[in-house]
Coordinates of C-alpha atoms in Angstrom, one line a residue:
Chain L
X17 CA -15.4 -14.9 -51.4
X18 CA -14.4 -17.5 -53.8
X19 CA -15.6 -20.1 -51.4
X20 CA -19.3 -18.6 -51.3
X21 CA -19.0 -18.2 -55.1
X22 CA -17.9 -22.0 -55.8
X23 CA -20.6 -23.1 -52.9
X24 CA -23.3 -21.4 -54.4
X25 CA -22.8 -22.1 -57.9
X26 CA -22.8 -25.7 -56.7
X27 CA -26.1 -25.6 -55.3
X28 CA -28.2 -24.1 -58.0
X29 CA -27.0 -27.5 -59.4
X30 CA -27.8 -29.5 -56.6
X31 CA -31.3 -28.8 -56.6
X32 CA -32.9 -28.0 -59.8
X33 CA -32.7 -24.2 -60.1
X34 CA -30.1 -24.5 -61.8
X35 CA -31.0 -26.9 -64.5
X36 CA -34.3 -24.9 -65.2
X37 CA -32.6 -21.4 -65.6
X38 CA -30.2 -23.6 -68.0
X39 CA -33.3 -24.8 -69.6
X40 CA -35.0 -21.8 -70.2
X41 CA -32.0 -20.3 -71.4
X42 CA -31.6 -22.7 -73.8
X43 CA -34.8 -23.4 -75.0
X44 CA -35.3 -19.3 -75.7
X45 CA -32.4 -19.1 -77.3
X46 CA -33.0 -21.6 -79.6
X47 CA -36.7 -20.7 -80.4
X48 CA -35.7 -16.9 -80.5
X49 CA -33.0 -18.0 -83.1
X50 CA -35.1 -20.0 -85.2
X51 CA -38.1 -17.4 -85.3
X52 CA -36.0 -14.0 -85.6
X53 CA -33.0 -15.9 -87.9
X54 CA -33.9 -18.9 -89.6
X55 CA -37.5 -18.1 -89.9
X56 CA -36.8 -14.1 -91.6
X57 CA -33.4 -15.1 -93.4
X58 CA -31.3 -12.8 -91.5
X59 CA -27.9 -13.1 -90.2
X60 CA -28.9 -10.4 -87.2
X61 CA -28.6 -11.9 -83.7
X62 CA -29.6 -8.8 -82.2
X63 CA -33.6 -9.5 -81.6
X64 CA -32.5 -12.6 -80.4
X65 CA -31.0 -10.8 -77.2
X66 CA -34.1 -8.0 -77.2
X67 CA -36.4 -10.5 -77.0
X68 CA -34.4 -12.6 -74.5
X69 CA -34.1 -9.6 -72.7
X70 CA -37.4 -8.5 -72.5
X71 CA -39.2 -12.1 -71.3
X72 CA -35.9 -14.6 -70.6
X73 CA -34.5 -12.1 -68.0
X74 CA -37.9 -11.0 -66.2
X75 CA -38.8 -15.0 -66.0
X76 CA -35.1 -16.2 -65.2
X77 CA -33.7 -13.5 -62.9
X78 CA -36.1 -14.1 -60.3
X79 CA -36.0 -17.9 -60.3
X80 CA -32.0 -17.2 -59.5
X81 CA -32.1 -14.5 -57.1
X82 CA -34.7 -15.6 -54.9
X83 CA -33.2 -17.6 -52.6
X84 CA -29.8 -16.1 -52.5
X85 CA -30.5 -14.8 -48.9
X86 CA -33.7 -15.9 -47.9
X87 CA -33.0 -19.7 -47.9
X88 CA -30.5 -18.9 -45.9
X89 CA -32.2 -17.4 -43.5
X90 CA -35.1 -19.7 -43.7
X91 CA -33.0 -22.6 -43.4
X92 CA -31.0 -20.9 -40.8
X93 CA -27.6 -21.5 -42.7
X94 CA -27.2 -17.8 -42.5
X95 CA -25.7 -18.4 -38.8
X96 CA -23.1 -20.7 -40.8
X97 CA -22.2 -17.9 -43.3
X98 CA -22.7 -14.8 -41.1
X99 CA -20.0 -16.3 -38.4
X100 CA -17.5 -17.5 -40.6
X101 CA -14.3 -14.7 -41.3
X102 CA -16.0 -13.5 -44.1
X103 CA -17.0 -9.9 -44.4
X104 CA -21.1 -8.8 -45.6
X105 CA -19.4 -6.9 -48.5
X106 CA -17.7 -10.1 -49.5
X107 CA -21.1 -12.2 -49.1
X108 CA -22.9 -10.1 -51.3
X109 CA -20.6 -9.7 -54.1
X110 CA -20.0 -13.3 -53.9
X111 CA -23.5 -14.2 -54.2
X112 CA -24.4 -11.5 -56.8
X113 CA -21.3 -12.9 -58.9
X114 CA -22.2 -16.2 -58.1
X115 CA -25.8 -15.7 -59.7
X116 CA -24.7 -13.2 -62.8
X117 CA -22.4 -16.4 -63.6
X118 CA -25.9 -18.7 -64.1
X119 CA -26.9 -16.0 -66.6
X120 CA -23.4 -15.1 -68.4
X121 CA -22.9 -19.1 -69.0
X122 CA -25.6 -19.8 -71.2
X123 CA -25.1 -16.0 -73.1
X124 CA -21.8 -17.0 -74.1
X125 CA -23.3 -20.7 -75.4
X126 CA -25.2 -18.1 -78.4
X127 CA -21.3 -18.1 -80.1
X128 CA -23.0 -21.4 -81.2
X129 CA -26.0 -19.4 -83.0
X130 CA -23.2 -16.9 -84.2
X131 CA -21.0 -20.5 -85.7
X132 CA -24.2 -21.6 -87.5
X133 CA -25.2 -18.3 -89.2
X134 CA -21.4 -17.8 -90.7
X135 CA -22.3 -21.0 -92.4
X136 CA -25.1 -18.3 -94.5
X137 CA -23.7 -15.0 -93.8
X138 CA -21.2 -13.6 -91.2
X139 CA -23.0 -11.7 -89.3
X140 CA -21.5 -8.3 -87.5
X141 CA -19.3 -9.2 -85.1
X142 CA -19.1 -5.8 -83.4
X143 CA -22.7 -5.8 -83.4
X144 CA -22.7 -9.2 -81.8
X145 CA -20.2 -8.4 -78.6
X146 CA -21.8 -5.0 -78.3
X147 CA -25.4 -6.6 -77.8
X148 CA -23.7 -9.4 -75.4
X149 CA -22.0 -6.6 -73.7
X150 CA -25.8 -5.0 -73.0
X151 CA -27.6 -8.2 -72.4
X152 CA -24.8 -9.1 -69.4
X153 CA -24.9 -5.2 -68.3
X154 CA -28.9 -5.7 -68.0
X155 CA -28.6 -9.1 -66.3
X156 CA -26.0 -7.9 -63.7
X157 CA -28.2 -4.9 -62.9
X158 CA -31.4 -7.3 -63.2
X159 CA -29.8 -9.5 -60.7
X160 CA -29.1 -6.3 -58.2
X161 CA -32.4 -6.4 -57.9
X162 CA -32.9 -9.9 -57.1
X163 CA -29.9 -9.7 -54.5
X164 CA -31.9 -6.5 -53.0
X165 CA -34.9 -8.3 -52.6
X166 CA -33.8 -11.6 -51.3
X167 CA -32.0 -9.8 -48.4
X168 CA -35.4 -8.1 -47.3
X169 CA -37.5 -11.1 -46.4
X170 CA -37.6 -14.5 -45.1
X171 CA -40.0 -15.9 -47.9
X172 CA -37.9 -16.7 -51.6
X173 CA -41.2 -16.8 -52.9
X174 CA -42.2 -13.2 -51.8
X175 CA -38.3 -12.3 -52.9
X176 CA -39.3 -13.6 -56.3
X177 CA -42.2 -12.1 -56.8
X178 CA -40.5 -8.5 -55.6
X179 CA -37.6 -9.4 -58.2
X180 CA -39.9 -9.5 -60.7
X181 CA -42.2 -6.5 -60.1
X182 CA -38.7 -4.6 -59.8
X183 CA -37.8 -5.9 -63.0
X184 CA -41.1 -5.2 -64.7
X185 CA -40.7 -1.5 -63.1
X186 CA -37.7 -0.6 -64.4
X187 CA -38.7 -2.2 -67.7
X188 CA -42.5 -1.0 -68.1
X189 CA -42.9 1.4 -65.3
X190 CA -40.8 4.6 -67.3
X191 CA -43.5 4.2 -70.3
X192 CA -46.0 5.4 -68.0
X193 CA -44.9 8.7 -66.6
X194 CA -43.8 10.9 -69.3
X195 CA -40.5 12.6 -68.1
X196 CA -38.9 8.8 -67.4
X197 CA -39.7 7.3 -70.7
X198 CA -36.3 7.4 -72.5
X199 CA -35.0 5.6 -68.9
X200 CA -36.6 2.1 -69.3
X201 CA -33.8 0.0 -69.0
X202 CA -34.5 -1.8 -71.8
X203 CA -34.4 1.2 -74.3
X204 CA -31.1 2.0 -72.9
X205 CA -30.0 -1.5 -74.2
X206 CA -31.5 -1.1 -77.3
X207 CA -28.4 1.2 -77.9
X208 CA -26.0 -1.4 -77.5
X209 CA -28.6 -3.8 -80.2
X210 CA -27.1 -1.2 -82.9
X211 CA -23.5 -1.9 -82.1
X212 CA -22.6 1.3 -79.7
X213 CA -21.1 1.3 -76.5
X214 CA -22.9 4.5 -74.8
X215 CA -20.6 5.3 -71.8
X216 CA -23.7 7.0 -70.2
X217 CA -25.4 3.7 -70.3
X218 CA -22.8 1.8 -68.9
X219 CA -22.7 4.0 -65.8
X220 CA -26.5 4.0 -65.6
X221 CA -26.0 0.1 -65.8
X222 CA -23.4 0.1 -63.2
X223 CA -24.6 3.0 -60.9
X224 CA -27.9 1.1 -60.7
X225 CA -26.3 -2.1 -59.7
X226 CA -23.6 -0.8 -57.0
X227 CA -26.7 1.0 -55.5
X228 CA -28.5 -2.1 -55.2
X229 CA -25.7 -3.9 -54.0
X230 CA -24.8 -1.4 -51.3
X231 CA -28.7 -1.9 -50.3
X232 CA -28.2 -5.3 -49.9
X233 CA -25.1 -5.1 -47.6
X234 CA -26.7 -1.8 -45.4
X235 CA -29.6 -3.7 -45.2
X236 CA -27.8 -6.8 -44.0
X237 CA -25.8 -5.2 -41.4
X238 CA -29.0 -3.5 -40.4
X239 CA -30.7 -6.8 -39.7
X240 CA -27.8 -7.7 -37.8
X241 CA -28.8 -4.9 -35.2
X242 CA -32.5 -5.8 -34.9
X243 CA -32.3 -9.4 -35.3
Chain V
X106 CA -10.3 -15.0 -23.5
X107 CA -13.2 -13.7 -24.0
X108 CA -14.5 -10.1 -22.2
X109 CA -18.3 -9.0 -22.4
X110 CA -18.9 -5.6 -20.6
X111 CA -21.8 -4.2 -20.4
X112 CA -23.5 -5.7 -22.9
X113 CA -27.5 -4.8 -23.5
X114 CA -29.6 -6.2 -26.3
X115 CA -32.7 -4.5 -27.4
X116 CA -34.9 -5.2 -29.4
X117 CA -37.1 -1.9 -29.1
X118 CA -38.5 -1.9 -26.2
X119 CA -37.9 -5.2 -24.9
X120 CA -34.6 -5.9 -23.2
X121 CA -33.3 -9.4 -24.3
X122 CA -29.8 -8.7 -22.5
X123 CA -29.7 -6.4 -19.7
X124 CA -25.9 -4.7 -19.0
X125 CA -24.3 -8.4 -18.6
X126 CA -20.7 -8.7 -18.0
X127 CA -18.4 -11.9 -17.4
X128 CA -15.0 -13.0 -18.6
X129 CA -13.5 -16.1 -19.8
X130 CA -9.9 -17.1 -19.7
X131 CA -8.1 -19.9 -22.2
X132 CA -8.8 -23.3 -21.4
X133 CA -12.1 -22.7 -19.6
X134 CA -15.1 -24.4 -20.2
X135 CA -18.2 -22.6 -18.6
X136 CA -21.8 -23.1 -19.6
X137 CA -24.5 -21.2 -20.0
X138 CA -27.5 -21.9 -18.2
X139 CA -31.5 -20.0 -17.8
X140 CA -35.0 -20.7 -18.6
X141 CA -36.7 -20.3 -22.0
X142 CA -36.3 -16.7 -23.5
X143 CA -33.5 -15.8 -20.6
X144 CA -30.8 -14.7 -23.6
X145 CA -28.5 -17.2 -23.9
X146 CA -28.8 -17.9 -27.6
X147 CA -28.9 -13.6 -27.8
X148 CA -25.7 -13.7 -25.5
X149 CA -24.3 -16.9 -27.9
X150 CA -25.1 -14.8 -31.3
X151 CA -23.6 -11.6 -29.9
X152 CA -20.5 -13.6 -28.7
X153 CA -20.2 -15.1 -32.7
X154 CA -21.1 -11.7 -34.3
X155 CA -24.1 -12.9 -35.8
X156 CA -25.9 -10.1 -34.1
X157 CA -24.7 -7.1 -32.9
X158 CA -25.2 -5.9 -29.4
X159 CA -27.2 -2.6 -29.0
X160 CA -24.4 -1.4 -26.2
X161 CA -21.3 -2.7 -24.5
X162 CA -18.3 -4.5 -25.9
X163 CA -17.2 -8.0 -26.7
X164 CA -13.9 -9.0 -27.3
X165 CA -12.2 -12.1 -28.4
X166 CA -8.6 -12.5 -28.1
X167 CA -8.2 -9.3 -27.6
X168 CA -10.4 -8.3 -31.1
X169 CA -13.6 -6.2 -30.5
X170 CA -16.6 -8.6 -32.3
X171 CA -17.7 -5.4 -34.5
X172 CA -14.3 -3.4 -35.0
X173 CA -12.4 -6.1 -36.0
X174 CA -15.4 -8.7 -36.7
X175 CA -13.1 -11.0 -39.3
X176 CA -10.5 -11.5 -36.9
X177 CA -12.8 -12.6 -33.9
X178 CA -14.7 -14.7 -35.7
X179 CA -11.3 -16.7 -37.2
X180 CA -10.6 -17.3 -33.2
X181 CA -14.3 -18.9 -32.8
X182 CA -15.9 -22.2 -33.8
X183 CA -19.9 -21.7 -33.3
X184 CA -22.2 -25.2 -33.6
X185 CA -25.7 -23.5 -33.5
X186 CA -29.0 -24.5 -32.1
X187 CA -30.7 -27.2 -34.2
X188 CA -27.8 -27.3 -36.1
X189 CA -28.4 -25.6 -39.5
X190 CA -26.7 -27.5 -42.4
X191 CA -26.6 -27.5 -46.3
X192 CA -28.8 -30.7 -46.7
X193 CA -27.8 -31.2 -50.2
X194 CA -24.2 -31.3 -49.7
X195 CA -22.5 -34.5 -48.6
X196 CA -20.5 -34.7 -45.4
X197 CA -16.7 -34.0 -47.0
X198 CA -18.6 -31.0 -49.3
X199 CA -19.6 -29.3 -46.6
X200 CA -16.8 -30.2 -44.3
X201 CA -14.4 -28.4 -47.3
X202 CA -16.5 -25.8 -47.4
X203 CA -16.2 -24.6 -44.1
X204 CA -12.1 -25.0 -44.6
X205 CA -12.9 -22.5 -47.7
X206 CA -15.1 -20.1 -45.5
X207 CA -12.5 -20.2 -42.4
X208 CA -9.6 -19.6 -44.8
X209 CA -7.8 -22.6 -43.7
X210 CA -4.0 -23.1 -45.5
X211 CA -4.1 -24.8 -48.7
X212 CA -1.2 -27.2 -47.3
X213 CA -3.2 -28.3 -44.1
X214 CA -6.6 -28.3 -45.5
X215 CA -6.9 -31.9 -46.7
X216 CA -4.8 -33.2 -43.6
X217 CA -7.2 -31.0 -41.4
X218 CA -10.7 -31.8 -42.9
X219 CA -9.3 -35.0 -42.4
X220 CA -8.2 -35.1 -38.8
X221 CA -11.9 -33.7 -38.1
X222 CA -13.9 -36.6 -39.5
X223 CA -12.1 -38.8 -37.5
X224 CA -12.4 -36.8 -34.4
X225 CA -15.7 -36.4 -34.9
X226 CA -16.2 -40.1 -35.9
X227 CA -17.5 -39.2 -39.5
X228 CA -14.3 -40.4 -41.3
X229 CA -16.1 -43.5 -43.0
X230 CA -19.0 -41.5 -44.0
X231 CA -17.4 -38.7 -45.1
X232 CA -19.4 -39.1 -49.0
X233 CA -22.9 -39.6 -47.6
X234 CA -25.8 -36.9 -48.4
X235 CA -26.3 -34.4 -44.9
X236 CA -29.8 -35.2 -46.1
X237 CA -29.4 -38.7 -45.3
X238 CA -28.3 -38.5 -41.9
X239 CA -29.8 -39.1 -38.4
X240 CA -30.3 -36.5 -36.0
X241 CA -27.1 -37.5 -34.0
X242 CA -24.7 -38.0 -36.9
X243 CA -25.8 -34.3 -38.5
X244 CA -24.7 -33.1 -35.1
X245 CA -21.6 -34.5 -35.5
X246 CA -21.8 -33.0 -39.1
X247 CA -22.4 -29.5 -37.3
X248 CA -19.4 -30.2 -34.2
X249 CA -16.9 -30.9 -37.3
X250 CA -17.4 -27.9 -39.2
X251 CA -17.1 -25.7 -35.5
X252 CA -14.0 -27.7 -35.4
X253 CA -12.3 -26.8 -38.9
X254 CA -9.4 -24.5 -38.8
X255 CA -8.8 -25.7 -35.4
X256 CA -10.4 -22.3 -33.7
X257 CA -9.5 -21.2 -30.1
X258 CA -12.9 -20.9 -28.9
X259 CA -15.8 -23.8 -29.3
X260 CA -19.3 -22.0 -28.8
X261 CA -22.0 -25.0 -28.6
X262 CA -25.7 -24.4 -28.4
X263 CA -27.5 -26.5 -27.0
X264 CA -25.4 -29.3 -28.8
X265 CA -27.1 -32.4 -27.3
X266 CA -31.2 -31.3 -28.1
X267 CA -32.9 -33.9 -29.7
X268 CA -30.8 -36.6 -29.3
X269 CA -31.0 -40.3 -28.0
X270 CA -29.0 -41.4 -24.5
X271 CA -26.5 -42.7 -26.6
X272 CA -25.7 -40.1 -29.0
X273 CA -25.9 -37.4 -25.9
X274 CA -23.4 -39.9 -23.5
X275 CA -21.3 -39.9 -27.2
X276 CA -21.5 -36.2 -28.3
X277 CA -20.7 -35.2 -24.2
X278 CA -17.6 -37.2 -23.8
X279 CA -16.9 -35.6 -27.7
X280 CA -17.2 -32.2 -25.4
X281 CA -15.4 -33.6 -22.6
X282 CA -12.4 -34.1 -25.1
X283 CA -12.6 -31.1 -27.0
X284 CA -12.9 -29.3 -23.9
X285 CA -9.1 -30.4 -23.2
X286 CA -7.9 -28.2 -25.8
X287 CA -10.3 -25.6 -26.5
X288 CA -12.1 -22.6 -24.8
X289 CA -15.8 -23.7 -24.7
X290 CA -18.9 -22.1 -24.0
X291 CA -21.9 -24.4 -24.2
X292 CA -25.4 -23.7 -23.2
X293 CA -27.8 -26.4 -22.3
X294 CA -31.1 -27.5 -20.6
X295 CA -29.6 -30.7 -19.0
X296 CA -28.3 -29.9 -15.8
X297 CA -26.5 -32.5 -14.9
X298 CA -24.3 -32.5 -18.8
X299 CA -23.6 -29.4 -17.3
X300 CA -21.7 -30.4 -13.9
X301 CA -20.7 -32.9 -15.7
X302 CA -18.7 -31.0 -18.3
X303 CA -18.3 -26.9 -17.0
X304 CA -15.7 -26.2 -14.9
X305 CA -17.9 -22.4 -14.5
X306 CA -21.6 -22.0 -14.9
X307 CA -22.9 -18.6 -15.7
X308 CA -27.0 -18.4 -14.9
X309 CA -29.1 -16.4 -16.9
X310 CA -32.6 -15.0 -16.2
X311 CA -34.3 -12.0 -17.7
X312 CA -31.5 -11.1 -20.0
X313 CA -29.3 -10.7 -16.4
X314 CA -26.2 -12.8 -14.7
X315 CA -27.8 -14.2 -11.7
X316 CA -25.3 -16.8 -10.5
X317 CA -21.8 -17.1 -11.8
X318 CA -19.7 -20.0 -10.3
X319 CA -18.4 -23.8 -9.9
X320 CA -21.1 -26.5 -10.8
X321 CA -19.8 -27.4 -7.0
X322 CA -20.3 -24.1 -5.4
X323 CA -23.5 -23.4 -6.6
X324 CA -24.7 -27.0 -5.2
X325 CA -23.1 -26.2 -2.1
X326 CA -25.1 -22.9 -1.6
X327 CA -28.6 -24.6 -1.7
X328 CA -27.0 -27.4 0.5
X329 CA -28.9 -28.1 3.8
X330 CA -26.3 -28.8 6.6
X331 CA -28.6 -29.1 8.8
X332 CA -30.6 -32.4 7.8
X333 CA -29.8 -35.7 8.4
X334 CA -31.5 -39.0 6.9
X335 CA -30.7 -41.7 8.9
X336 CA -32.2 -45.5 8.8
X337 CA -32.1 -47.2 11.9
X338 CA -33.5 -50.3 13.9
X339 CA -35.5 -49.5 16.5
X340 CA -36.9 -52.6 17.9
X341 CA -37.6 -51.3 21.3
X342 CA -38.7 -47.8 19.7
X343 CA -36.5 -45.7 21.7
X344 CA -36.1 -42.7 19.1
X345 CA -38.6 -40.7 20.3
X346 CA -37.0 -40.6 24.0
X347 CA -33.7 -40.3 22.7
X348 CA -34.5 -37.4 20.2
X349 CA -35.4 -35.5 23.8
X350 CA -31.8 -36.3 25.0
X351 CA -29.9 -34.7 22.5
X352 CA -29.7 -30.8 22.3
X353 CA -29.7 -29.4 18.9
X354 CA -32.3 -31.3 17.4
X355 CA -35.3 -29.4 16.1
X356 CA -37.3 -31.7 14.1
X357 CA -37.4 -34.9 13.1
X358 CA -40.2 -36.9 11.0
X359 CA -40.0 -40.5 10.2
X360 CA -40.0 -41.0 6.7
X361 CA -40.9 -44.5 6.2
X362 CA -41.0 -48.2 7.7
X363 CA -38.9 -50.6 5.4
X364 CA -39.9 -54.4 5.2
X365 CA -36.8 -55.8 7.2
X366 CA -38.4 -53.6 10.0
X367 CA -36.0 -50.8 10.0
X368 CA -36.9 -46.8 10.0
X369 CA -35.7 -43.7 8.1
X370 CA -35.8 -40.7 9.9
X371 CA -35.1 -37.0 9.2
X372 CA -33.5 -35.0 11.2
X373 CA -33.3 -31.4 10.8
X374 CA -31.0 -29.4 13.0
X375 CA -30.4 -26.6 14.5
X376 CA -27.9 -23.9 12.5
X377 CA -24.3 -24.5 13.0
X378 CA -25.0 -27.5 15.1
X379 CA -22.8 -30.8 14.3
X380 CA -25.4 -33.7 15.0
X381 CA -23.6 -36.7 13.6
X382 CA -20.7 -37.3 16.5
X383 CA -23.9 -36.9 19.2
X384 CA -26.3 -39.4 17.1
X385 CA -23.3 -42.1 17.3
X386 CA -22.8 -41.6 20.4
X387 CA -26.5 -41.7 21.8
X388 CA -27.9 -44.2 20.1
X389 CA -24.9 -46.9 20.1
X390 CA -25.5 -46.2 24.2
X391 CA -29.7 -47.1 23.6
X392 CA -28.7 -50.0 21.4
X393 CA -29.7 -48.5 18.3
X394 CA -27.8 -49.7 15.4
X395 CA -27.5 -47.4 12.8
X396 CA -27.8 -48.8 9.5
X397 CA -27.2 -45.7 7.4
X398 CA -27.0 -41.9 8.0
X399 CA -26.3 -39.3 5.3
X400 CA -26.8 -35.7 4.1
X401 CA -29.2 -34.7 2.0
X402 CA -27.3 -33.9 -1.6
X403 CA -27.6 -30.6 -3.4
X404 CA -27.7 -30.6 -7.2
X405 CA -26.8 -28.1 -9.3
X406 CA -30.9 -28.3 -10.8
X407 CA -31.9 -27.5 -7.3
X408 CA -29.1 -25.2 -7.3
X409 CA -30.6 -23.5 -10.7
X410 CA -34.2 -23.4 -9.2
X411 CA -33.2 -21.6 -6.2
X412 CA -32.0 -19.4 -8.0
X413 CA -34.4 -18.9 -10.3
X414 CA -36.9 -18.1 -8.0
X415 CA -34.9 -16.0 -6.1
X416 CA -34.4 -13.7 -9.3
X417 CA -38.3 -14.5 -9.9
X418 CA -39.3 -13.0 -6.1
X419 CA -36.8 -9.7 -7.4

């Protein structure tokens, strides 16, 4: 597993995935920081991640995701990975880790917007690790999806566009019909954006992304049968 | 050793492998012959676990291909057809990652990544871009990662397509070598790379084993005993008198007239019936010199058309 993992983290930086995800990252956090932060005068990082979040995520995630199986296949490298000792649970887990890790890297680079704010005012720290802790829930569960939808076509480009309507579902799609609206993943979140750790949500958050996962590898070993 | 019983492929209604069973012992090298679409990449993938058979069961070493799916596959070393690689890497990356993916011993993995280049003649390459490579070279790229972990059982498809006459004549005595100390099962449409190489031939047509034997025997069975070519001068043109005096013969046609003035002939015989002692004989007594008699020889491409069509006709 740790051989996928290292192997696919090296490609998103051998072609320029991995730079742009990086760079997106990057340049939202900083504009985020300096319109929600520097611009209001608060020492509050926690619209930084909603708004991250809300458009980061839905842009990023799919860019990551997309290829995950469906170059592979498309490229027929798949043969190289799908003989090799290496079990379809172990696959998937190492290229869902592998892709959550593009996402948790630059999170964790925000403990610079967290250094520069103490210069002004420390801000919460429990409020800071509990909206981290959300933000990487919603990522890993965000990137379920991506996993989910690479593994179901040939095309990345039709995988990314599937991530992202899956994404804008389970973001949007609970607004419009009435008995789901307190289950849009982003109001579940929210909660952790006031400093709480909601066990509830966690196991939505988690539930949500061993479902997708399990997805991924049923539908894998199904393709196995009727390719 | 490989064992595939009864093994059936479908894919809905269409049978891509139809009940197909054959064995293959240690050491062996048998290839895997049939048209276009006949199911010997299916067979290949099946063997690999790539895919999965629809009935029947596969085992390698003794380790059923979906039961115990890691283990078979740590036994088996699969180069496939228009050999798939990670472009971007370069030729030691990928080579390493294979190691990673086969689990190969921390201890021995730089001394066996190592020993592969050089088998494979990649060694002063090694840091070039896949990318970068020619056609032949990428193959080599390919045959090195089947090689890592030094697996049992070499499965090659096809491992020569697309290459120059030099790279093939390179990659098949690369085969020939490998062939030495590994099981290998290699499918190809060049005939004569695969009398050349297979000590077994297994012939596949419609998703079903029509021949399974020696490159040798298979040639022999499409052999014609019965015809003779024989170039001879016949100054006083005699042949067509003598043809009358010896018993057996049941056809002959002249072929062609050659500058110096001498004649080939063809001579078909009867079944069963030894001409070549009587022909000496005969025409040595009409002062015929005989200036060169021989058998017609099978191939194992005649061999594979025969039967072919026979399975064709059925």
């Amino acid at each position: 597993m740790g051989a996928v993992i290292k192997k696919e983290l090296k490609s998103y930086f051998l072609s320029p995935i991995g730079y742009i995800v990086i760079g997106i990252f990057l340049i939202a956090f900083s504009t985020f920081f300096y319109l929600t932060t520097i611009q209001s005068s608060t020492a509050d990082l926690t619209n930084l991640f909603y708004y991250i979040a809300l458009y980061g995520l839905m842009l990023v995630t799919p860019l990551i995701t997309m290829s995950t199986f469906s170059g592979e296949k498309k490229s027929g490298t798949d043969q190289i990975l799908l003989t090799a000792p290496v079990s379809m649970t172990g696959v998937v887990i190492a290229k869902f880790l592998a892709a959550l890790l593009l996402i948790i890297i630059p999170t964790l680079c925000t403990i610079i917007y967290y250094g520069i704010l103490c210069f002004w005012e420390v801000p919460d720290i429990s409020i800071y690790l509990t909206s981290m802790l959300g933000f990487i829930l919603l990522s890993t569960t965000f990137v379920s999806f991506g996993i989910l939808a690479s593994s179901v076509t040939e095309s990345p480009i039709i995988a990314g566009i599937l991530t992202f309507a899956l994404i804008f579902a389970a973001t949007w799609g609970p607004y419009e019909i009435e008995s789901l609206s307190n289950f849009s993943l982003i109001d579940q979140f929210i909660t952790f954006l006031y400093g709480q750790i909601d066990i509830a949500t966690i196991v939505l958050f988690v539930t949500i992304t061993i479902l997708f996962l399990i997805s991924t590898i049923i539908v894998m070993q199904r393709k196995k049968c009727i390719k | 050793m490989i064992e595939v019983k009864n093994v059936t492929k479908k894919y809905g209604n269409f049978i891509a492998v139809d009940n197909i069973s054959f064995t293959i012992n240690d050491g062996e090298v048998i290839g895997l012959l049939g048209p276009n679409g006949a199911g010997k990449t299916t067979t290949m993938n099946m063997i690999t676990g790539y895919i999965e058979q629809t009935e029947g069961t596969i085992t390698i070493n003794g380790f059923d291909t979906i039961k115990k799916a890691k283990k078979a596959k740590k036994t088996i070393g699969y180069m496939p057809e228009g050999v798939p690689l990670y472009t971007d890497l370069t030729i030691k990356e990928f080579v390493t990652y294979m190691a990673d993916l086969r689990k190969v011993n921390k201890k021995e993995k730089k001394e066996n990544i190592q020993k592969v280049l050089k088998e494979t003649g990649l060694d002063t390459m090694q840091n070039k871009l896949i990318k970068n490579l020619s056609r032949g070279q990428k193959q080599r790229v390919s045959l090195a990662g089947t090689l890592i972990g030094n697996p049992d059982i070499l499965i090659l498809d096809e491992p020569t397509v697309g290459l120059d006459p030099k790279q093939i004549t390179e990659i098949r005595s690369l085969i020939k070598n490998l062939g030495k100390k590994h099981t290998i099962i290699l499918s190809s449409h060049i005939l004569s790379e695969v009398s050349q190489i297979c000590d077994r031939v297994i012939i596949i047509n419609k998703g079903k084993i029509v021949a399974e034997d020696t490159p040798e025997n298979l040639e022999k069975k499409v052999s014609n005993n019965n015809i003779i070519y024989i170039t001879i001068e016949d100054r006083e043109d005699k042949f067509n008198l003598i043809k009358e005096k010896i018993k057996g013969i049941k056809e002959t046609k002249l072929i062609k007239t050659n500058e110096d003035g001498t004649k080939q002939y063809e001579i078909i015989g009867e079944e069963n019936v030894n001409l070549n002692k009587t022909i000496f004989n005969e025409f040595a007594k009409e002062n015929i010199t005989i200036f060169e008699m021989k058998k017609p020889e099978a191939t194992l491409e005649d061999a594979f058309m025969k039967i072919i069509k026979e399975g064709g006709e059925n």
